[in-house]
mmCIF file of C-alpha atoms in Angstrom:
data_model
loop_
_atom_site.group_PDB
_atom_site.id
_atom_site.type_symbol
_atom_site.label_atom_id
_atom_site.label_comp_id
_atom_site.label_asym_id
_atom_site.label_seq_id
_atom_site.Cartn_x
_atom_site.Cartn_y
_atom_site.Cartn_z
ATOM 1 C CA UNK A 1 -5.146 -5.596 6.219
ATOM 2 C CA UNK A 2 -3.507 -2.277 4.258
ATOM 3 C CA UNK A 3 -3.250 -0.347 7.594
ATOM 4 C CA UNK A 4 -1.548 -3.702 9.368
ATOM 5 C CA UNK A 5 0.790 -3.768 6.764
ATOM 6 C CA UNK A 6 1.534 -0.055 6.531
ATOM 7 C CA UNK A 7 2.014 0.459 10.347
ATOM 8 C CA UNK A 8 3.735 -3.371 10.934
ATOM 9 C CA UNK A 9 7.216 -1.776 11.957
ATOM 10 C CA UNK A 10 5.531 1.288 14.590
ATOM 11 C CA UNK A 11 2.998 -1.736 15.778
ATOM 12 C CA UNK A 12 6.571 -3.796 16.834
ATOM 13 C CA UNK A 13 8.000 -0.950 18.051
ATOM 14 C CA UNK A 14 5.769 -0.027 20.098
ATOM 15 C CA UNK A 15 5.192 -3.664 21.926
ATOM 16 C CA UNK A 16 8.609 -2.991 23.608
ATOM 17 C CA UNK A 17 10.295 -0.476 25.746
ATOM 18 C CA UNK A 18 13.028 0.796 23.736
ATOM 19 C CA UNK A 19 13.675 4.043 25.748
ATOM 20 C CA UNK A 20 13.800 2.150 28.991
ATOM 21 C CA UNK A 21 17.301 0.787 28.387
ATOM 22 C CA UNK A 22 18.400 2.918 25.482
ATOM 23 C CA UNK A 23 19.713 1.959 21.674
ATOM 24 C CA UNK A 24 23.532 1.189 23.085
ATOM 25 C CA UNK A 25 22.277 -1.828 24.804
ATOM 26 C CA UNK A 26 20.480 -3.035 21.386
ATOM 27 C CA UNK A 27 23.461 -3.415 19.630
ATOM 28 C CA UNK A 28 24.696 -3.557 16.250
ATOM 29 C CA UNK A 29 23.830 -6.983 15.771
ATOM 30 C CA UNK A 30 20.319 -6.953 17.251
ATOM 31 C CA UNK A 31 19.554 -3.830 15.359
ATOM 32 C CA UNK A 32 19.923 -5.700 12.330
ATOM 33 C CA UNK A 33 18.163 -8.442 12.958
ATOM 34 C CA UNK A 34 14.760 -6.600 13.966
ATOM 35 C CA UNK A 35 15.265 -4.673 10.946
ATOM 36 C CA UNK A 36 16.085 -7.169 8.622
ATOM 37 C CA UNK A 37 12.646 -9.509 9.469
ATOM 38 C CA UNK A 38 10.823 -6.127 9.384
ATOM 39 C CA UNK A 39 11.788 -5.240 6.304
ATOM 40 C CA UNK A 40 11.608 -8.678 4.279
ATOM 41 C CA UNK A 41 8.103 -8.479 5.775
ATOM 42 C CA UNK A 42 7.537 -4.908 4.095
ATOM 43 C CA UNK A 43 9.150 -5.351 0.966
ATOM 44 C CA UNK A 44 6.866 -8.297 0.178
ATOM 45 C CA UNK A 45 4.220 -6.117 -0.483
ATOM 46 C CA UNK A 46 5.050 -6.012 -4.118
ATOM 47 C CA UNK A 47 4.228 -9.463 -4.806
ATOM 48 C CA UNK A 48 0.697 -8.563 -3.095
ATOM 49 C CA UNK A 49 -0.737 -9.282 0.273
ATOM 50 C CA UNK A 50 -0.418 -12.674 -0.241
ATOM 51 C CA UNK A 51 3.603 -11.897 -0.410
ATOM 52 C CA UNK A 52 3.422 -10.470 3.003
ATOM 53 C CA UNK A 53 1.371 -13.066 4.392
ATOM 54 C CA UNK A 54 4.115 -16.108 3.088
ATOM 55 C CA UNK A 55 6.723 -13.985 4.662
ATOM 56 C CA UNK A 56 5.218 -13.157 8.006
ATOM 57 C CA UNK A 57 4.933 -17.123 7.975
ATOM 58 C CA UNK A 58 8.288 -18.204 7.422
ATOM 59 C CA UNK A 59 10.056 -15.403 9.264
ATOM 60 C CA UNK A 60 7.595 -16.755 12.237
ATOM 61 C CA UNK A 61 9.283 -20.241 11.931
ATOM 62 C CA UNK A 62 12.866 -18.867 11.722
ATOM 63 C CA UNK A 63 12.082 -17.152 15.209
ATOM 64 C CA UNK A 64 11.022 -19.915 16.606
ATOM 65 C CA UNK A 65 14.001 -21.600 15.336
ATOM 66 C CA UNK A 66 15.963 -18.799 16.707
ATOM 67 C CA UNK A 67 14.333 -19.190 20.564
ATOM 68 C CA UNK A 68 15.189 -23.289 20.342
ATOM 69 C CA UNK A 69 18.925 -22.495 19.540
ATOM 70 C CA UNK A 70 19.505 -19.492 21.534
ATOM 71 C CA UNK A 71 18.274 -18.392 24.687
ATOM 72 C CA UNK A 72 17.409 -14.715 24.847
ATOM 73 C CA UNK A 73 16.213 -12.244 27.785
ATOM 74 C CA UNK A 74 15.620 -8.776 28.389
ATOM 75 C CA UNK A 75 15.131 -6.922 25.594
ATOM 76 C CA UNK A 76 15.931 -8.904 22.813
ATOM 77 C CA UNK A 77 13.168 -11.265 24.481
ATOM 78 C CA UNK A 78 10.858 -8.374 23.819
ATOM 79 C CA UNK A 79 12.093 -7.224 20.898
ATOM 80 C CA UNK A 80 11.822 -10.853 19.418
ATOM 81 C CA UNK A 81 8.126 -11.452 21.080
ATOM 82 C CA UNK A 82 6.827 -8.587 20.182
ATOM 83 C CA UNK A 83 7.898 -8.680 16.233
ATOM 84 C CA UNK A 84 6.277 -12.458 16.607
ATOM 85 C CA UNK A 85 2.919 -11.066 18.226
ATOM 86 C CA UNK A 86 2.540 -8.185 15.262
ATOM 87 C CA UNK A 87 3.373 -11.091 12.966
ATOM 88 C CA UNK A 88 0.802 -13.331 14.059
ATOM 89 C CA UNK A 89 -1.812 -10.527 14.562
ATOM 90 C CA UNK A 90 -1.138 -9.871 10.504
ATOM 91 C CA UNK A 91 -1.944 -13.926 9.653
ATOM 92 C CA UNK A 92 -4.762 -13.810 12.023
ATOM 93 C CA UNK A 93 -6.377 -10.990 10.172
ATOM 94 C CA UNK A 94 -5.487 -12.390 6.546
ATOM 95 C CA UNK A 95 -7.033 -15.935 7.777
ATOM 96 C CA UNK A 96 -10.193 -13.826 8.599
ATOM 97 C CA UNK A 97 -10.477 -12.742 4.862
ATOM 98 C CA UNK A 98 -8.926 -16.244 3.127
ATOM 99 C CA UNK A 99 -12.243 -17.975 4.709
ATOM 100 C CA UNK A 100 -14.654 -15.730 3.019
ATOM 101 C CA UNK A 101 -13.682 -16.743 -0.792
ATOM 102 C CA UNK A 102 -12.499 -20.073 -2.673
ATOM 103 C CA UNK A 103 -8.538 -20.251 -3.225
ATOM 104 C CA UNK A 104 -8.497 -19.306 -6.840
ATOM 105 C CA UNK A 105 -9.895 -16.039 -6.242
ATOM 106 C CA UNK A 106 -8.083 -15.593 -3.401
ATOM 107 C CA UNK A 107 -4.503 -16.086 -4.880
ATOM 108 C CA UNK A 108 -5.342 -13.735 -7.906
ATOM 109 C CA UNK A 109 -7.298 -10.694 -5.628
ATOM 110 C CA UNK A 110 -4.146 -11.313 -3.602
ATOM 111 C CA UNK A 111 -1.377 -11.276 -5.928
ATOM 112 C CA UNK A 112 0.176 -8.173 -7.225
ATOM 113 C CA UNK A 113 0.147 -7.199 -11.000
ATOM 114 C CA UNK A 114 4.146 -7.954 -11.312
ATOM 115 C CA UNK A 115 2.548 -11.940 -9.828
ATOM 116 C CA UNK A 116 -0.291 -11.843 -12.649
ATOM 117 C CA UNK A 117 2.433 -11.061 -15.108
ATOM 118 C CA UNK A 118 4.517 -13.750 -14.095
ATOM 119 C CA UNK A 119 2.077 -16.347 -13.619
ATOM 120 C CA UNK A 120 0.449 -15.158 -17.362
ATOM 121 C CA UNK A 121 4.091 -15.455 -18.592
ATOM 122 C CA UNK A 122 4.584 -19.326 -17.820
ATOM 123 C CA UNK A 123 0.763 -19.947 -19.009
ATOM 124 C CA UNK A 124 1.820 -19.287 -22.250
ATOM 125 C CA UNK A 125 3.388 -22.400 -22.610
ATOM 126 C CA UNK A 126 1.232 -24.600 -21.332
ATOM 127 C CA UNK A 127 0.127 -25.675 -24.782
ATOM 128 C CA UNK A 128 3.829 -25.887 -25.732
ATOM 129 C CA UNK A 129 4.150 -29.005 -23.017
ATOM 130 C CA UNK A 130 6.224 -32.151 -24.326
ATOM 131 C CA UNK A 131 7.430 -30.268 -27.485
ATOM 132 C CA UNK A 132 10.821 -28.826 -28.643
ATOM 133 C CA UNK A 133 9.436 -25.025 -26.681
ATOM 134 C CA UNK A 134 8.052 -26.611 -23.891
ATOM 135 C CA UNK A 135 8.677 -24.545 -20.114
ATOM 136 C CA UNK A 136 12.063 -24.473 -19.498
ATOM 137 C CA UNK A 137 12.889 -21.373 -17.508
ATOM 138 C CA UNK A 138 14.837 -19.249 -14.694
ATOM 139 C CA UNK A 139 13.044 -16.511 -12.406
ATOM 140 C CA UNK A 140 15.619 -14.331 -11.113
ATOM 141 C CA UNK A 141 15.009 -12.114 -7.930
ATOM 142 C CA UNK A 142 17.394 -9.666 -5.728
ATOM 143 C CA UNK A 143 17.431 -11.089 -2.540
ATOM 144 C CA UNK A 144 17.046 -15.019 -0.837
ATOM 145 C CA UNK A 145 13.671 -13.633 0.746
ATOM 146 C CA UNK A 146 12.182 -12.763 -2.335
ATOM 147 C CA UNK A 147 12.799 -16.167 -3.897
ATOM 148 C CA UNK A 148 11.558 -18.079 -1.135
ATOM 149 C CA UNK A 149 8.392 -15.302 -1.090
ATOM 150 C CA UNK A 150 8.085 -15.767 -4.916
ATOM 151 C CA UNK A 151 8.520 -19.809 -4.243
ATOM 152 C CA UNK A 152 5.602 -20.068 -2.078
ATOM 153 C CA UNK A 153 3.144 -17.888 -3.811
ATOM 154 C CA UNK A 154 4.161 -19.863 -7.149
ATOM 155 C CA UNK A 155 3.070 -22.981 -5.536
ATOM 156 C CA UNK A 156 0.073 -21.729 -3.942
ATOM 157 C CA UNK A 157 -1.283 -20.462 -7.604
ATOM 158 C CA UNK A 158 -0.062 -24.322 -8.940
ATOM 159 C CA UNK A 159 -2.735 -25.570 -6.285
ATOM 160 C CA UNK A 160 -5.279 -23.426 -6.429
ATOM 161 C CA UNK A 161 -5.950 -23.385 -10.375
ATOM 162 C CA UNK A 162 -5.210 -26.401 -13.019
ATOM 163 C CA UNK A 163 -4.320 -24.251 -15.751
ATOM 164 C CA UNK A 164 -0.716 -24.118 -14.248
ATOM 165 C CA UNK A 165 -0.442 -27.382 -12.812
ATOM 166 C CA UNK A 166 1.838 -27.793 -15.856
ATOM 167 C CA UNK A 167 4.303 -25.747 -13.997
ATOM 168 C CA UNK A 168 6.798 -27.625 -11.822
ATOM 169 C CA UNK A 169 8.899 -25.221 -9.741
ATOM 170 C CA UNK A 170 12.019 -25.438 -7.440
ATOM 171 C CA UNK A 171 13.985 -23.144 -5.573
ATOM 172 C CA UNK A 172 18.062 -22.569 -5.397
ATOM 173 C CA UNK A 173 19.383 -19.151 -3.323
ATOM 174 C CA UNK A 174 22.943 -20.539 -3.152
ATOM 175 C CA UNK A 175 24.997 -19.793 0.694
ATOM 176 C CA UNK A 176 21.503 -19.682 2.741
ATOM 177 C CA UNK A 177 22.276 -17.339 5.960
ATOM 178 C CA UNK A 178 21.206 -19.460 8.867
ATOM 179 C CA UNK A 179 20.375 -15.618 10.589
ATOM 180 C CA UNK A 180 17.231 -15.846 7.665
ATOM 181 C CA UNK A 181 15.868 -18.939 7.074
ATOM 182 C CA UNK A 182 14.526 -21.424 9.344
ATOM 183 C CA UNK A 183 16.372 -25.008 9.891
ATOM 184 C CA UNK A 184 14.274 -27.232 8.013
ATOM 185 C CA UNK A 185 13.757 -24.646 4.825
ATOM 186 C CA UNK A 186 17.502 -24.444 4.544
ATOM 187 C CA UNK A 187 18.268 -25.943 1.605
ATOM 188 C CA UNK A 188 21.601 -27.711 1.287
ATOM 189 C CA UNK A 189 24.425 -27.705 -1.567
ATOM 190 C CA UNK A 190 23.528 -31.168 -2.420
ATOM 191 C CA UNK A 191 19.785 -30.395 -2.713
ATOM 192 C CA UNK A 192 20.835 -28.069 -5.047
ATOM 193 C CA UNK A 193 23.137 -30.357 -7.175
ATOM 194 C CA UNK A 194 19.919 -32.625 -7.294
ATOM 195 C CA UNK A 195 17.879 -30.030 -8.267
ATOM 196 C CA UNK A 196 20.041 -28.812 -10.970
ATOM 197 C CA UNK A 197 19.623 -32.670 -12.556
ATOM 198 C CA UNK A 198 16.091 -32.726 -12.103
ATOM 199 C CA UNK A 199 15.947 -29.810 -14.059
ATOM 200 C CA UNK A 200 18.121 -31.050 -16.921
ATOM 201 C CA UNK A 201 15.632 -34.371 -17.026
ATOM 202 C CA UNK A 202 12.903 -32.023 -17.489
ATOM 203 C CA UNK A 203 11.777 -33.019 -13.955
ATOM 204 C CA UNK A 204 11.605 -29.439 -13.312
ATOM 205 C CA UNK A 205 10.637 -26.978 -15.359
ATOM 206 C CA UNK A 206 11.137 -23.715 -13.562
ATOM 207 C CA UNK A 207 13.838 -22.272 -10.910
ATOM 208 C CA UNK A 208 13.525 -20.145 -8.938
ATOM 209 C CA UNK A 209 16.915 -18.041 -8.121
ATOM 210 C CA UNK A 210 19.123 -14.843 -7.244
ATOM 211 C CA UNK A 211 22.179 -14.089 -9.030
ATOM 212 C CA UNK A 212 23.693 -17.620 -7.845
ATOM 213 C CA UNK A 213 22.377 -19.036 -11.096
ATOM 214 C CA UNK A 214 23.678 -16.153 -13.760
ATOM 215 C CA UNK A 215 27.221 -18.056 -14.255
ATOM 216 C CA UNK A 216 29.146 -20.763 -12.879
ATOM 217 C CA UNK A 217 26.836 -23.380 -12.867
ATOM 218 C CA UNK A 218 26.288 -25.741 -15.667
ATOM 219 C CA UNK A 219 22.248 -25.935 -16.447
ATOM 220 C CA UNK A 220 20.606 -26.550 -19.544
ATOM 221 C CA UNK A 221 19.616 -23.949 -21.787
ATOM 222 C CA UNK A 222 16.722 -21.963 -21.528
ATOM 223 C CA UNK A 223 13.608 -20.988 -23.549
ATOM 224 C CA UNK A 224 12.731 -18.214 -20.635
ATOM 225 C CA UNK A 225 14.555 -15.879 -18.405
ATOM 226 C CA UNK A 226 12.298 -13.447 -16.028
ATOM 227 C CA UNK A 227 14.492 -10.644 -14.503
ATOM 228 C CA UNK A 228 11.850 -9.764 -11.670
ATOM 229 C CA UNK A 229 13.937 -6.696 -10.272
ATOM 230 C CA UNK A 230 15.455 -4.091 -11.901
ATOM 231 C CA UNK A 231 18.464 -4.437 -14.013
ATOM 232 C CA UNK A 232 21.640 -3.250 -11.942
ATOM 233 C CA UNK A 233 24.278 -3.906 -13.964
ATOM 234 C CA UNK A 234 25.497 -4.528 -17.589
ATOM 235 C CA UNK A 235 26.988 -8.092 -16.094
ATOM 236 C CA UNK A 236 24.461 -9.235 -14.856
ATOM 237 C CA UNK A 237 22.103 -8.809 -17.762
ATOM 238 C CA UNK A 238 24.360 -10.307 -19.655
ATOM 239 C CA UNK A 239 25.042 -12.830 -17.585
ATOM 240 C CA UNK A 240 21.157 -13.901 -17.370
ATOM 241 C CA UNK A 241 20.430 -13.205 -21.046
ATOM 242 C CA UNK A 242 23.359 -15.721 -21.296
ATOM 243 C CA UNK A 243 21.143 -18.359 -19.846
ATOM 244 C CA UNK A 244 18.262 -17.824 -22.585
ATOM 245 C CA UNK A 245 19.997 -19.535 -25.317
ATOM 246 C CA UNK A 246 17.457 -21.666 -26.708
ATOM 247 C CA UNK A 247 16.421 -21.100 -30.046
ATOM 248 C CA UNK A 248 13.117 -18.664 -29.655
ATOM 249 C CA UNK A 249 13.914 -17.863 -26.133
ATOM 250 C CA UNK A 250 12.149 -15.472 -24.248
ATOM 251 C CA UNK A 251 14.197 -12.573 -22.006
ATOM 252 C CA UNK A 252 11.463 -10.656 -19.924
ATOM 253 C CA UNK A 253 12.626 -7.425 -17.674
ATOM 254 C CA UNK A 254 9.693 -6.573 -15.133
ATOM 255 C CA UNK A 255 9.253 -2.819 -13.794
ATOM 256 C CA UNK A 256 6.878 -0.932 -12.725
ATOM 257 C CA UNK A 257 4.613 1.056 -14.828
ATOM 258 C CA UNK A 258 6.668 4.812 -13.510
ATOM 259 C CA UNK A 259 9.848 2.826 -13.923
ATOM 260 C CA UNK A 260 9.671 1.711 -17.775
ATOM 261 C CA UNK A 261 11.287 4.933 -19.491
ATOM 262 C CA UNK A 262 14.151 4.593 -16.414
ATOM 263 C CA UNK A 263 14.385 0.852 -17.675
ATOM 264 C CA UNK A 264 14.761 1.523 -21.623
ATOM 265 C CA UNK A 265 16.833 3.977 -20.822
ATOM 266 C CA UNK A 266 19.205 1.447 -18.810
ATOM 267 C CA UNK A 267 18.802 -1.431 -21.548
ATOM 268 C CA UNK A 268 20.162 1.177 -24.309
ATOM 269 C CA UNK A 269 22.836 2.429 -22.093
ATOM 270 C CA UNK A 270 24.107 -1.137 -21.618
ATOM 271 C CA UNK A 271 23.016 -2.368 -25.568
ATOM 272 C CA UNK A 272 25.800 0.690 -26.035
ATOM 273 C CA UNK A 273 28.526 -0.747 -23.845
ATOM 274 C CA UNK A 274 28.012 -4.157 -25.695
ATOM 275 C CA UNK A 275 28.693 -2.316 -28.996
ATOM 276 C CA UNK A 276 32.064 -0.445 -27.450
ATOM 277 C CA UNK A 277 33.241 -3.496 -26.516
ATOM 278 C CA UNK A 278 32.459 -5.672 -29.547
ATOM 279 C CA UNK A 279 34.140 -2.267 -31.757
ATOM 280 C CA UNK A 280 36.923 -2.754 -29.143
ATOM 281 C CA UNK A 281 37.354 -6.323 -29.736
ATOM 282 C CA UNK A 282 37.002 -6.219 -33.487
ATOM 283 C CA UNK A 283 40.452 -3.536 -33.600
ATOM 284 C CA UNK A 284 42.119 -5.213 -31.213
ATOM 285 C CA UNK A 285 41.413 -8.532 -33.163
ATOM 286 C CA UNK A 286 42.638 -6.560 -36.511
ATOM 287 C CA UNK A 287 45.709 -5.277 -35.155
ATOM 288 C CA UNK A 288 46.644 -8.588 -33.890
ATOM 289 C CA UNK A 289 46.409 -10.464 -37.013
ATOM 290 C CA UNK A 290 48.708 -6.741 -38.851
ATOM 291 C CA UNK A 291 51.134 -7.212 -36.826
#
C-alpha cells in the first residue's frame, strides 16, 4: 500500500505514451488537470492511508462525471484511463487489507496522527453535550479537497466507534470548481445557507471549511476553532480566532512535530503585529481627541 502510494504518479505515467505525441499536444489545460487529481491524491497522505483511499474514490467519480459530459480521445483518453486504472488498482489493494480487521481498528491504524488529534480534540466534549460548552466548532483546511478528504474520514470514524457519535458534521467549501468535484457532491449556495441554520439550531455541531468561513458570513459563535494547516497569514488567523468567541473557547493550530518552533515563531511574529497596530491605534486615537 506505501509503495502504491509513493509511485501513484510514475505508475499513471507510465500507462500512457507521452513521448509518442509529445507535451505540446497535452496542453496547458490537460496538464493541469492530470496533475491536479494526482496531486490531491498525494497530498492526502497526511490524513493517513485512509485519506488517500477517500480521495482516490471521489476523484474516481468526478472522472466518470467528466467522460458523461465530455467526450475525449487520443491521449487525453489515455491519460484519463490510465490515472482511473492506477486509481482503482490503489482501492483494490486497500479493500484487500480493510477485510482483514473490524472498522474501528481500521479507521484509527489508518488515520494519521494530525486525524487522532483531531478526532481526540472533539472527544473532549462529548461529556459537555446539551450544556452551555457543548461542541460547537469550525475545522479549517487549505484547499476544497482537503475538506471533502477530512469530511469523509470524519464520518467514517462517527460510524465506526460510538464514542463520537455525538459529533454531527457538515461540510461548506464555498465556489465548488466543477473541474474537481463530481456532479452530485457539488454542493450548492443554498445547501450552504441551510447548513449555516442547521448549525445555529445546534443541528450541527461541526463544519467543516476553507477560508470561505473566516469572515463574511454570519454563524454563531464558537467554543472551537481547528486551524489544520499552517498559519499563512496574520489575517487569516485573526480572522479564524475571530470565530472562537465563546466564552472558554478553544483555538487549536496543528503542525507537525519538525514544524512547531517554525509555528511559535510565526504566532509571535503576528502576536507582534497585533501589538503595532493596537500602539498605532491607541496614538492615532489620542491625537484625535488633542486636536
Amino acid at each position: 500500500m506505501n509503495n502504491m502510494m509513493l509511485n501513484l504518479s510514475v505508475s499513471v505515467t507510465n500507462s500512457f505514451p507521452l513521448d509518442a505525441d509529445g507535451p505540446e499536444i497535452l496542453g496547458i489545460d490537460l496538464t493541469k488537470e492530470f496533475n491536479k487529481i494526482i496531486r490531491d491524491v498525494l497530498d492526502a497522505k497526511e490524513y493517513g492511508k485512509i485519506g488517500v483511499v477517500f480521495t482516490a474514490i471521489r476523484k474516481i467519480r468526478y472522472m466518470e462525471d467528466v467522460r458523461l459530459e465530455n467526450e475525449y480521445s487520443g491521449i487525453k483518453e489515455c491519460i484519463f484511463s490510465g490515472i482511473k486504472s492506477a486509481l482503482i488498482q490503489l482501492i483494490s489493494i486497500a479493500k484487500h487489507f480493510f477485510n482483514t480487521i473490524d472498522s474501528k481498528t481500521r479507521v484509527e491504524l489508518w488515520s494519521s496522527p494530525k486525524i487522532q488529534k483531531i478526532m481526540n480534540i472533539l472527544k473532549q466534549y462529548k461529556t459537555k453535550v446539551n450544556t452551555n460548552d457543548e461542541l460547537c466548532g469550525l475545522i479549517f483546511v487549505q484547499t476544497q479537497s482537503d475538506a471533502y478528504c477530512l469530511f469523509d474520514i470524519v464520518k467514517e470514524w462517527i460510524s465506526s466507534n460510538s464514542e463520537f457519535d455525538f459529533i454531527h458534521p457538515a461540510l461548506i467549501v464555498g465556489s465548488v470548481n466543477p473541474k474537481q468535484v463530481a456532479k452530485f457532491e457539488r454542493i450548492t449556495k443554498y445547501v450552504q445557507k441551510e447548513i449555516i441554520q442547521r448549525f445555529r439550531d445546534k443541528e450541527i455541531n461541526v463544519i467543516i471549511t476553507t477560508s470561505i468561513l473566516e469572515e463574511g458570513i454570519d454563524i454563531p459563535s464558537c467554543g472551537l476553532v481547528v486551524r489544520v494547516d499552517p498559519l499563512t497569514s496574520y489575517v487569516s488567523m485573526i480572522q479564524s480566532m475571530g470565530r472562537a468567541r465563546r466564552d472558554n473557547a478553544l483555538y487549536y493550530v496543528l503542525t507537525a512535530e519538525e514544524e512547531v518552533l517554525k509555528t511559535e515563531s510565526t504566532v509571535e511574529k503576528f502576536d507582534k503585529v497585533k501589538e503595532d497596530l493596537k500602539d498605532h491605534l491607541i496614538k492615532r486615537m489620542t491625537s484625535l481627541q488633542l486636536q
